[in-house]
Short mmCIF file of C-alpha atoms in Angstrom, two decimals:
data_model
loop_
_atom_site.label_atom_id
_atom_site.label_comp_id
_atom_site.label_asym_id
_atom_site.label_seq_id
_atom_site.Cartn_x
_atom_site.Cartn_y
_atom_site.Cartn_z
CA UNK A 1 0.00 0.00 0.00
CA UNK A 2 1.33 3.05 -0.58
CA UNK A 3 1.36 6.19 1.20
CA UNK A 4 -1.55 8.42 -0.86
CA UNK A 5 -3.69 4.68 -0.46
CA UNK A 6 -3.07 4.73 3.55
CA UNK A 7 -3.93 8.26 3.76
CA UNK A 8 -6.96 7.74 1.78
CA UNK A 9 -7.86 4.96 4.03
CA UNK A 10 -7.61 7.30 6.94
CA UNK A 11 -9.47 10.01 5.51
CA UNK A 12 -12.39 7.89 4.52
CA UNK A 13 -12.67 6.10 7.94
CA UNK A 14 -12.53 10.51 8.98
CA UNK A 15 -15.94 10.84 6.89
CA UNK A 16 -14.57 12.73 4.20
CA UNK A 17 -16.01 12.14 0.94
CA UNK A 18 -14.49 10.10 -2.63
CA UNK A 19 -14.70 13.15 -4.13
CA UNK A 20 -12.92 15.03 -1.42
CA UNK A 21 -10.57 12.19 -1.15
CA UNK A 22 -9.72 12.29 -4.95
CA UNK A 23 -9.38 16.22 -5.15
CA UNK A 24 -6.68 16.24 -1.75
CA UNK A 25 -4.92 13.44 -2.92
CA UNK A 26 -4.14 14.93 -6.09
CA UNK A 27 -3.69 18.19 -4.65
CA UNK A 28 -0.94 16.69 -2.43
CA UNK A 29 0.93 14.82 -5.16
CA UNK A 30 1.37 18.03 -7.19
CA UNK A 31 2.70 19.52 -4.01
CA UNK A 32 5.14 16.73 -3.66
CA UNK A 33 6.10 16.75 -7.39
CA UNK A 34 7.41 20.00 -6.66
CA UNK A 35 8.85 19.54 -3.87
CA UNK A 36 10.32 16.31 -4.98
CA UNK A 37 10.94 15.24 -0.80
CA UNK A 38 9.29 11.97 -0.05
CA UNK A 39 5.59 11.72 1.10
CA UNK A 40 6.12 10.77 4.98
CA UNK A 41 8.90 13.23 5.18
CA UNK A 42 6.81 15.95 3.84
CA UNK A 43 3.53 15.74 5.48
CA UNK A 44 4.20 13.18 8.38
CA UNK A 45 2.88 9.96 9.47
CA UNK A 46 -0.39 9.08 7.07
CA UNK A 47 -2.71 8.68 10.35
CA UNK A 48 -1.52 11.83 11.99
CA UNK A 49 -1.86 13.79 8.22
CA UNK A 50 -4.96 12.95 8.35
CA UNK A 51 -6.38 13.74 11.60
CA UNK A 52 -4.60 17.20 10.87
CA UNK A 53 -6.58 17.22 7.30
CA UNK A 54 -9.62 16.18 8.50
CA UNK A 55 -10.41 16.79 12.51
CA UNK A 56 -13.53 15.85 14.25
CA UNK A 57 -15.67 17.98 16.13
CA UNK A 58 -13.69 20.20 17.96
CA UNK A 59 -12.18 18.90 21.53
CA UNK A 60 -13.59 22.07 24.17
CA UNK A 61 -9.91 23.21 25.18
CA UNK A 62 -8.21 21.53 28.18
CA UNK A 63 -8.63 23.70 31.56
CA UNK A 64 -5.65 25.46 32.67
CA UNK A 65 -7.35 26.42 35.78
CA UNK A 66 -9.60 25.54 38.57
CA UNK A 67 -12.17 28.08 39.86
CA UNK A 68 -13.95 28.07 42.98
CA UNK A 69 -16.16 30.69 44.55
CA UNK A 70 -16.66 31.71 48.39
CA UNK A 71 -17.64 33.97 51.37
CA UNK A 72 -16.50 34.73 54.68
CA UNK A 73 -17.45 37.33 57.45
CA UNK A 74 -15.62 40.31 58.18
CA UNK A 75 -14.02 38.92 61.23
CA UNK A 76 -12.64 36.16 59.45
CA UNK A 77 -12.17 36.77 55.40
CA UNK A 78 -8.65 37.59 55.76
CA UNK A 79 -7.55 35.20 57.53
CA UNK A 80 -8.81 33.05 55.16
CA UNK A 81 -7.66 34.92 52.30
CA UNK A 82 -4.55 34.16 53.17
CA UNK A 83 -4.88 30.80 54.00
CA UNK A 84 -6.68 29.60 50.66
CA UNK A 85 -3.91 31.97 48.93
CA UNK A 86 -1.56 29.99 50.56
CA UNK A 87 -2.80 26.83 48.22
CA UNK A 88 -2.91 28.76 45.59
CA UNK A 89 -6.03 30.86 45.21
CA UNK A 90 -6.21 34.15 42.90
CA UNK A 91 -9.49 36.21 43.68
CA UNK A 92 -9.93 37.79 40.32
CA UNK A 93 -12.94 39.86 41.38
CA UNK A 94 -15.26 40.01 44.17
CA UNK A 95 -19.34 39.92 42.99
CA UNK A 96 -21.98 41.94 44.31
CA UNK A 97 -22.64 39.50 46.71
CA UNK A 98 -19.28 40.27 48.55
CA UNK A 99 -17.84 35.96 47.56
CA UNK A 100 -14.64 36.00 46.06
CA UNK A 101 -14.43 34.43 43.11
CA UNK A 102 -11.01 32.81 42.59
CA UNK A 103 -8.91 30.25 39.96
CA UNK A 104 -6.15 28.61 40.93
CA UNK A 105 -3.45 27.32 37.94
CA UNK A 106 -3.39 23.61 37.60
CA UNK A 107 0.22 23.95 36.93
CA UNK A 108 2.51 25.06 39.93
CA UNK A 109 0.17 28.05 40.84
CA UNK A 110 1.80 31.17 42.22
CA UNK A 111 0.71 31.25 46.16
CA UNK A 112 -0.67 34.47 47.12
CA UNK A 113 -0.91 36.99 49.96
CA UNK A 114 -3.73 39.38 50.68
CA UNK A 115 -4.65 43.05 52.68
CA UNK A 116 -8.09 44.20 53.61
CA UNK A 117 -8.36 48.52 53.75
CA UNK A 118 -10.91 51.11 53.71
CA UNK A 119 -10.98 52.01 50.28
CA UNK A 120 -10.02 55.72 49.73
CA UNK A 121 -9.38 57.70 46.49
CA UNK A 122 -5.36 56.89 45.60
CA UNK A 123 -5.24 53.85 47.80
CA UNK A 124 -3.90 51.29 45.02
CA UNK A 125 -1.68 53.70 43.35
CA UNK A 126 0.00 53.77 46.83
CA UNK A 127 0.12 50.25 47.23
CA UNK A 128 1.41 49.58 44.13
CA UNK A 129 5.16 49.84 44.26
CA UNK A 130 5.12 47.20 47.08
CA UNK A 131 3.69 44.55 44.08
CA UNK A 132 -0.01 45.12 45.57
CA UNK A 133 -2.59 44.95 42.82
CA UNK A 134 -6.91 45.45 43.59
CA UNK A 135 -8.86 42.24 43.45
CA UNK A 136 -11.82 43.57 44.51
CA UNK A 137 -14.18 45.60 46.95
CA UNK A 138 -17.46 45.02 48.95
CA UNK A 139 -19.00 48.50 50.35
CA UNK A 140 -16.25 50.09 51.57
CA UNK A 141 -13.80 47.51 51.37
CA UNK A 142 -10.92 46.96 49.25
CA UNK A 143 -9.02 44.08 49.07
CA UNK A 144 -5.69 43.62 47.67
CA UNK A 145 -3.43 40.87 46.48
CA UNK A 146 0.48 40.21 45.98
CA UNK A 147 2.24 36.88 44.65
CA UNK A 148 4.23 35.11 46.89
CA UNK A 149 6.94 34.97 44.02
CA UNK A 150 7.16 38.81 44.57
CA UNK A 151 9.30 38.32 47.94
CA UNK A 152 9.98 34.83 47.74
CA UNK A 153 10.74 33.49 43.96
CA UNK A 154 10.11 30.35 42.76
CA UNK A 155 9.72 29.09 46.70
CA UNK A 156 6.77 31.63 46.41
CA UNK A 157 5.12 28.04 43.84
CA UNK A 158 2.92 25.32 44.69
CA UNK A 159 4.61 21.56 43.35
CA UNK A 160 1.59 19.99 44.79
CA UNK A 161 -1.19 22.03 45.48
CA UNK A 162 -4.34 20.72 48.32
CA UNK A 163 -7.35 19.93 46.55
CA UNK A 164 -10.02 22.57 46.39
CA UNK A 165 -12.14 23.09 49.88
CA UNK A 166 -15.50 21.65 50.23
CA UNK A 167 -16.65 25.30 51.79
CA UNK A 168 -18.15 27.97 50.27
CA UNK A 169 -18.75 30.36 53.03
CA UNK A 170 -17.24 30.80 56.23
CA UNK A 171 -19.27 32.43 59.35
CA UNK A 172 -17.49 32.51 62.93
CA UNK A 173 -19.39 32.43 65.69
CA UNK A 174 -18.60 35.84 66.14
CA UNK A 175 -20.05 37.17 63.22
CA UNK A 176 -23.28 35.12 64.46
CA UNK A 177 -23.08 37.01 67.89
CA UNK A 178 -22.85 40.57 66.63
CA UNK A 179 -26.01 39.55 64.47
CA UNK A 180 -28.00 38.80 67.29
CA UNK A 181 -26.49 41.86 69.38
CA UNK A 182 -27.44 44.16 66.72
CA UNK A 183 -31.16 42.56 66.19
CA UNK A 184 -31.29 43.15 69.82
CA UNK A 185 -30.29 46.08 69.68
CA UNK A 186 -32.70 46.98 66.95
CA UNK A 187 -35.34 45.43 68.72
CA UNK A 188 -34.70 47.51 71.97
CA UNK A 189 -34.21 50.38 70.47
CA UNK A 190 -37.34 50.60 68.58
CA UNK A 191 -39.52 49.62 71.12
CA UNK A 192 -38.04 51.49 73.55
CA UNK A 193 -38.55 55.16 71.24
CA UNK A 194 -42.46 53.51 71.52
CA UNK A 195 -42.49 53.34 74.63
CA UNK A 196 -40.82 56.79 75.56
CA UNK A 197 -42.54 58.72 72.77
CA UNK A 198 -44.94 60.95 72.80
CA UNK A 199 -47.75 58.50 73.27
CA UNK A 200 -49.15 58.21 69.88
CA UNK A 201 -47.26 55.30 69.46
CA UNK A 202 -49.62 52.12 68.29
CA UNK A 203 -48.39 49.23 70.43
CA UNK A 204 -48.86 47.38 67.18
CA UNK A 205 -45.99 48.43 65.57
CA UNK A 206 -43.16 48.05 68.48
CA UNK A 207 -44.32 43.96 68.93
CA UNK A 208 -44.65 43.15 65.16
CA UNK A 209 -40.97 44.61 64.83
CA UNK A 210 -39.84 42.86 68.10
CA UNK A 211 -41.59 39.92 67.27
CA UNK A 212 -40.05 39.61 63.47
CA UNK A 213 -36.59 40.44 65.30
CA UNK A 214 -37.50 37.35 67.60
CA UNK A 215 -38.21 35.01 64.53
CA UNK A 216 -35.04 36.28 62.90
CA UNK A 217 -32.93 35.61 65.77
CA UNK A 218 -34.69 32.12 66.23
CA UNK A 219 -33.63 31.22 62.67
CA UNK A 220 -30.50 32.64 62.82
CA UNK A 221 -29.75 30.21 66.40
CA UNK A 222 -31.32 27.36 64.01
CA UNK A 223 -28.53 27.98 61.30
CA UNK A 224 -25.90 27.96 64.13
CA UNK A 225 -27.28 24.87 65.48
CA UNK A 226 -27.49 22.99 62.26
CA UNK A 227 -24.16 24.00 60.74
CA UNK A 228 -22.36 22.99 63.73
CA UNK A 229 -24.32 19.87 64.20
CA UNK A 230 -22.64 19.45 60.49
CA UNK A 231 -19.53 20.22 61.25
CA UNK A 232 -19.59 17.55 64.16
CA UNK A 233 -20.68 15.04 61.62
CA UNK A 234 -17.98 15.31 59.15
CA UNK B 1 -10.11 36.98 19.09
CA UNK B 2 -8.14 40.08 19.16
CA UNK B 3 -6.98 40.03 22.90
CA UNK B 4 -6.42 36.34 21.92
CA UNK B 5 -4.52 36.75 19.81
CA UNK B 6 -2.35 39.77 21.40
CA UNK B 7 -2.14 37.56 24.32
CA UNK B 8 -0.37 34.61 22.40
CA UNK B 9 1.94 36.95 21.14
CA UNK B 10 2.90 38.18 24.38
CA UNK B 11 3.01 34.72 25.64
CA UNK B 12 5.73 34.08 22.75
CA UNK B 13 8.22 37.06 23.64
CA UNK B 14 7.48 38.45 26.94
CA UNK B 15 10.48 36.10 28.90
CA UNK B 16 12.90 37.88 25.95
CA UNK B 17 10.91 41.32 26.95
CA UNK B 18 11.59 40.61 30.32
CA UNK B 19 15.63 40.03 29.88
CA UNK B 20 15.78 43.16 27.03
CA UNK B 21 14.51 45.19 30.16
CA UNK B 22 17.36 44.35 32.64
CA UNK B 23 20.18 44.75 29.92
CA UNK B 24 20.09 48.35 31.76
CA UNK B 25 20.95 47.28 35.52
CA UNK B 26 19.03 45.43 37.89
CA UNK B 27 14.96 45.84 38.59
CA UNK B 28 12.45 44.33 40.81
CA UNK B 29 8.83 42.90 39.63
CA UNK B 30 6.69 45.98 39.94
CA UNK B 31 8.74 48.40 37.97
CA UNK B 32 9.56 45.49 35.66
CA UNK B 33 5.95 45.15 34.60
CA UNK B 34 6.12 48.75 34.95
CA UNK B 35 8.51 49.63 31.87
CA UNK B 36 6.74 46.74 29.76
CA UNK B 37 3.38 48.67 29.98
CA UNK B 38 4.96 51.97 29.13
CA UNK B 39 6.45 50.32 26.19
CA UNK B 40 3.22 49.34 24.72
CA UNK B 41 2.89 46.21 25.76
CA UNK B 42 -0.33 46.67 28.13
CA UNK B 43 -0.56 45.56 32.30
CA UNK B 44 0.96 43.07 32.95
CA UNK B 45 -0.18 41.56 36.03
CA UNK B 46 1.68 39.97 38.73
CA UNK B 47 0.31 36.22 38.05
CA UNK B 48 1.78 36.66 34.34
CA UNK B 49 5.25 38.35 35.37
CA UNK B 50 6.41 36.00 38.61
CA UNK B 51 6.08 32.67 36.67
CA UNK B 52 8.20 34.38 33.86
CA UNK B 53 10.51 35.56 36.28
CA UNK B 54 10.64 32.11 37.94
CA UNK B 55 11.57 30.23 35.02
CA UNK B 56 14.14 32.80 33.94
CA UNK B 57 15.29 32.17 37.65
CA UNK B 58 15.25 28.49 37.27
CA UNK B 59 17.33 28.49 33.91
CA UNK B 60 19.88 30.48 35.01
CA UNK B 61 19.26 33.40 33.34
CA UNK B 62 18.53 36.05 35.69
CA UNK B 63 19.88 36.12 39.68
CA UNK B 64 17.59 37.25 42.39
CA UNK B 65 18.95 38.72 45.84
CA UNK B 66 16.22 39.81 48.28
CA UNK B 67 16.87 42.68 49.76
CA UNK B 68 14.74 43.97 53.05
CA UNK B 69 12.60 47.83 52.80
CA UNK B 70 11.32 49.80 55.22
CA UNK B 71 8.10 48.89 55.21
CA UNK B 72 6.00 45.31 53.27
CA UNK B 73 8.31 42.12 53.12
CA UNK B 74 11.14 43.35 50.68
CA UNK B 75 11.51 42.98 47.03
CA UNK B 76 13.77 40.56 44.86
CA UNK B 77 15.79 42.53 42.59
CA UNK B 78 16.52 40.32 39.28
CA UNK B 79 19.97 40.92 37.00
CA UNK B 80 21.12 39.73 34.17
CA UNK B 81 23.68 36.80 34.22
CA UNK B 82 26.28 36.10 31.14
CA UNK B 83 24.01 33.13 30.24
CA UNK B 84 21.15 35.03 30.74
CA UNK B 85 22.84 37.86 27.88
CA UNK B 86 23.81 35.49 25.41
CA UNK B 87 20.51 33.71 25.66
CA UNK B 88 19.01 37.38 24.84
CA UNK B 89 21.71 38.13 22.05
CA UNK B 90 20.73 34.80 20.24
CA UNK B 91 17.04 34.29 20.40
CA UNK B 92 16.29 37.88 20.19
CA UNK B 93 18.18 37.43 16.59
CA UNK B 94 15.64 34.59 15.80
CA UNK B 95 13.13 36.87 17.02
CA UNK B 96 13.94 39.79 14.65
CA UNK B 97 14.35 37.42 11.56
CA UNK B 98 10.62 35.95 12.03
CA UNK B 99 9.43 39.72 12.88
CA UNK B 100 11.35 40.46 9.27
CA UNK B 101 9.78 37.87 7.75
CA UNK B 102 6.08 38.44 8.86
CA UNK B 103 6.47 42.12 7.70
CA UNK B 104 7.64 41.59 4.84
CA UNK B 105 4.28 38.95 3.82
CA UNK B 106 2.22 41.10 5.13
CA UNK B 107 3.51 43.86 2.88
CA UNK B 108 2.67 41.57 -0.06
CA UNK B 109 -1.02 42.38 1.37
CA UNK B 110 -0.81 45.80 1.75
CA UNK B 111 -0.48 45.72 5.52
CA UNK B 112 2.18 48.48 6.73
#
């Protein structure tokens, strides 16, 4: 068999047609006339020419990166900034719901260090010359990031990255306890500028908020309750 | 298609970019990717320069020494080693010829 014959074999079995076979074939042979090399020198194997001549549907690009989106409360997030950038996490933006959404290379990612700061006007122009770049802000917070490689060099690379976490949010039980302080708080204080006004007040109102604040705070114990009953399980 | 493209271009050059840039004394990352945007060549981010940096590292072509500053962790300042020269020198060459030669075919389509 000769080479045009394989290729043609291969080509078929690649759905292309006799008459598309016949025209690329004799295409090819003109080619090689005038450039008088030998057939499997000039276009490679007669499988591989072909796949090359005649490719399937195409293959959706392999991923060169893991993403993974997450929250955390204030008295927590950068604490675990740093520890997920530590494996190898890049926030590339925050959303409008305040989670950081974050990729991590699948090959040796950089490891990364973050800063939390009140954003003012200027604030990343400043940071800048230390290797800081924005990632991101959430009301009036800006968050910042830095490779690891900028201090550290290639030591600043994961070999062997952890797999991704399971989490995607992260609430201390701090954060729960200023919730509750504050609905109390709310609750108080709204019944209490009832109760001290100038008596027009309709008792109505000052329960049905206290009341709702009750509820909230009930469901908000419930969530406690059940994520650490979780948390035990695991 | 267009920042694609631009990107795979950069992707190509930007370790040669990177070693043109210290031919004129030492630097460290931020004013690195500093001079490359000033040049043209857009922001370059800090996840795009420190792998670049670290491979240049790794090969031998660049030296690092950390040095402490008065305030952050300290910055690694990168030179130029001999190797890291004559690597420049010699692919830069190749570099030119292809640029030569993709001029000059896209001059045969009125592209100038």
């Amino acid at each position: 068999m000769t080479y045009f014959d394989d290729l043609a074999t291969h080509l078929a079995a690649r759905g292309r047609t006799p008459g598309e076979i016949t025209g690329t074939i004799g295409e090819l042979t003109a080619y090689l006339a005038e450039s008088g090399a030998a057939p499997e020198e000039e276009f490679g194997p007669p499988a591989e020419f072909a796949a090359a001549l005649a490719p399937g549907p195409a293959a959706p690009p392999a991923a060169s990166a893991e993403t993974w989106t997450w929250t955390a409360d204030a008295f927590q997030d950068r604490a675990r900034l740093n520890e997920h950038g530590d494996q190898g996490w890049e926030v590339e933006r925050v959303d409008r719901l305040g989670r950081f959404v974050s990729r991590r290379s699948l090959d040796r990612p950089l490891r990364w260090e973050y800063r939390r700061e009140i954003h003012v006007p200027g604030l990343a122009a400043r940071l800048a010359p230390d290797g800081w770049e924005p990632c991101g802000t959430w009301m009036h917070l800006e968050y910042f990031k830095r490779p690891k490689a900028a201090s550290e060099g290639p030591a600043g690379e994961l070999a062997d990255p952890p797999a991704a976490p399971s989490r995607h949010a992260y609430y201390g039980r701090r954060f729960w306890t200023f919730i509750a302080c504050y609905l109390a708080f709310l609750a108080a204080a709204t019944t209490a500028w009832f109760l001290l006004g100038d008596g027009k007040g309709n008792g109505f109102i000052p329960g049905a908020l206290t009341g709702a604040t009750l509820a909230a705070l009930a469901v908000l114990i419930q969530q406690l309750v059940t994520t650490r009953g979780r948390a035990r399980r695991r | 298609m267009p920042a694609d493209r631009r990107a795979s271009w950069l992707k190509g050059v930007l370790d040669l970019l990177v070693l043109a840039g210290l031919t004129e004394g030492e630097n460290y990352g931020y004013e690195i990717a500093k001079s490359l945007a000033e040049a043209g060549l857009g922001e370059i981010k800090g996840g795009t320069l420190y792998p670049v940096l670290n491979r240049l590292e790794e090969a031998g072509l660049v030296t690092a020494e950390f040095r402490a500053t008065e305030r952050g962790p300290g910055r690694r300042y990168y030179s130029l080693t001999p190797q890291g020269r004559a690597t420049l020198a010699e692919q830069g060459a190749m570099w030119l010829t292809f640029d030569a030669s993709v001029r000059s075919l896209l001059a045969r389509g009125d592209v100038r």
